[in-house]
XYZ file of C-alpha atoms in Angstrom:
170
model
C 109.786 70.417 73.824
C 112.809 68.162 74.230
C 111.068 65.352 72.337
C 110.635 67.728 69.389
C 114.242 68.947 69.713
C 113.190 72.426 70.789
C 115.779 73.810 73.177
C 114.628 77.352 74.029
C 111.475 78.349 75.877
C 110.720 82.012 75.272
C 108.552 82.680 78.317
C 106.282 85.688 77.835
C 105.932 85.902 81.594
C 104.255 89.343 81.848
C 101.896 91.244 79.578
C 99.479 94.134 79.375
C 96.607 92.583 81.297
C 98.492 90.798 84.089
C 101.809 90.833 85.937
C 101.992 87.293 87.366
C 105.739 87.220 88.118
C 106.385 87.818 91.818
C 109.579 89.784 92.358
C 110.790 90.092 95.949
C 111.806 93.746 95.522
C 108.453 94.680 93.919
C 105.624 92.914 95.787
C 103.065 95.496 94.615
C 103.441 94.306 91.034
C 101.653 91.043 91.729
C 99.413 92.505 94.447
C 98.056 95.141 92.059
C 98.894 93.765 88.621
C 98.150 90.021 88.674
C 94.731 88.630 87.819
C 94.489 87.273 91.365
C 96.770 85.982 94.144
C 96.234 82.473 92.774
C 97.560 83.509 89.356
C 101.115 84.320 90.416
C 104.453 82.640 89.719
C 106.496 82.607 92.914
C 110.306 82.624 92.759
C 110.134 78.931 93.704
C 107.776 78.266 90.760
C 110.207 79.971 88.394
C 113.219 78.084 89.764
C 111.303 74.816 89.444
C 110.352 75.523 85.816
C 113.890 76.626 84.926
C 115.388 73.516 86.542
C 112.837 71.207 84.903
C 113.745 72.721 81.540
C 117.503 72.580 82.235
C 117.351 68.859 82.984
C 115.866 68.421 79.514
C 118.408 70.615 77.737
C 116.046 73.571 77.408
C 116.961 77.198 78.085
C 114.310 79.520 79.516
C 114.470 83.098 78.257
C 112.020 85.458 79.986
C 110.335 88.344 78.220
C 109.750 91.645 79.992
C 107.441 93.212 77.449
C 108.319 96.897 77.036
C 107.731 99.705 76.244
C 104.158 98.701 75.341
C 102.024 96.045 76.997
C 102.669 97.612 80.398
C 99.184 98.351 81.740
C 99.612 95.795 84.551
C 102.966 97.353 85.474
C 101.209 100.711 85.614
C 98.794 99.474 88.265
C 101.710 99.485 90.699
C 103.630 102.378 89.083
C 101.116 104.642 87.285
C 103.607 107.500 86.878
C 105.735 105.571 84.372
C 102.980 105.276 81.759
C 102.159 107.641 78.914
C 98.552 108.851 78.771
C 97.065 107.629 75.522
C 93.555 108.617 74.530
C 91.704 107.860 71.322
C 90.318 111.394 71.067
C 92.887 113.248 73.189
C 90.282 113.276 75.965
C 90.854 111.382 79.217
C 88.748 108.278 79.518
C 88.617 107.390 75.823
C 90.928 104.432 75.513
C 92.799 104.033 72.251
C 92.181 100.290 72.185
C 88.494 100.120 73.035
C 88.179 97.949 76.129
C 91.933 98.039 76.772
C 94.058 100.576 78.541
C 94.302 104.260 77.958
C 97.620 103.949 79.775
C 99.709 101.069 78.444
C 103.016 102.373 77.117
C 106.020 103.443 79.183
C 106.858 107.134 79.255
C 110.351 107.542 77.744
C 110.768 111.037 79.181
C 110.821 110.127 82.871
C 114.081 109.124 84.524
C 112.129 106.921 86.913
C 110.966 104.799 83.962
C 114.555 103.813 83.230
C 115.393 103.254 86.895
C 112.359 101.004 87.250
C 113.085 98.954 84.117
C 116.730 98.609 85.182
C 115.724 97.376 88.641
C 113.108 95.015 87.197
C 115.764 93.513 84.943
C 118.108 93.059 87.912
C 115.368 91.174 89.762
C 114.497 89.054 86.729
C 118.168 88.159 86.282
C 118.163 86.711 89.808
C 115.471 84.213 88.773
C 116.619 83.305 85.274
C 120.211 82.108 84.755
C 120.169 82.576 80.974
C 122.274 85.570 79.833
C 119.392 86.850 77.683
C 116.176 88.659 78.546
C 113.762 89.572 75.756
C 112.520 93.173 75.989
C 109.434 92.845 73.803
C 109.465 96.040 71.739
C 106.488 94.892 69.649
C 103.065 96.400 69.073
C 103.997 99.761 70.528
C 101.239 102.279 69.895
C 103.614 105.066 68.859
C 100.816 107.598 68.427
C 100.646 107.734 72.229
C 104.153 109.128 72.322
C 103.468 111.525 69.479
C 100.349 113.014 71.051
C 101.311 112.903 74.728
C 102.314 116.322 76.002
C 105.279 115.049 78.019
C 106.792 113.125 75.137
C 106.123 115.621 72.367
C 107.645 118.459 74.412
C 110.852 116.464 74.729
C 110.858 115.288 71.108
C 109.216 118.197 69.256
C 110.725 117.360 65.871
C 109.764 113.694 65.841
C 106.847 112.734 63.627
C 104.860 109.489 64.031
C 106.867 107.990 61.166
C 110.070 108.697 63.117
C 109.064 106.834 66.262
C 112.062 104.558 65.830
C 114.151 107.411 67.218
C 112.149 107.341 70.442
C 112.331 103.541 70.671
C 116.109 103.701 70.153
C 116.349 106.315 72.889
C 114.213 104.142 75.168
C 116.179 100.955 74.556
C 119.565 102.528 75.315
């Protein structure tokens, strides 16, 4: 990166299918959400990567992908995900072979507490003042059709999902 004069590494460190970032306060995330115990970044791994980059003039900005791409997070904390079914029937995933639970539930207080605490833990590992929150490829129809979300946002149509995302990101 340094040779090509690139000075920021945007590290997409977690995603829908795997949570490989070990956080001391949340050991179940990697125990339940990583591909395997061998596919985990320890705090020492992260510090080593960040220091290696720093010595080359490169910042490392982690991405905690939210509110979508959170199936792996849900393996440790299933109550924070919104049920999302292709036919409104449990077991029919909206994305074929992917999750029928993969988007955070914006109506639960625990969702916000969890994200806040995850960010606090991530900040301990990454010295950069920025953390990317993802916010892409959110399957908004999940929020529109989920009973918990629609009851709390009765007047929001699928085309108005930005209002929910703004509420979530506050």
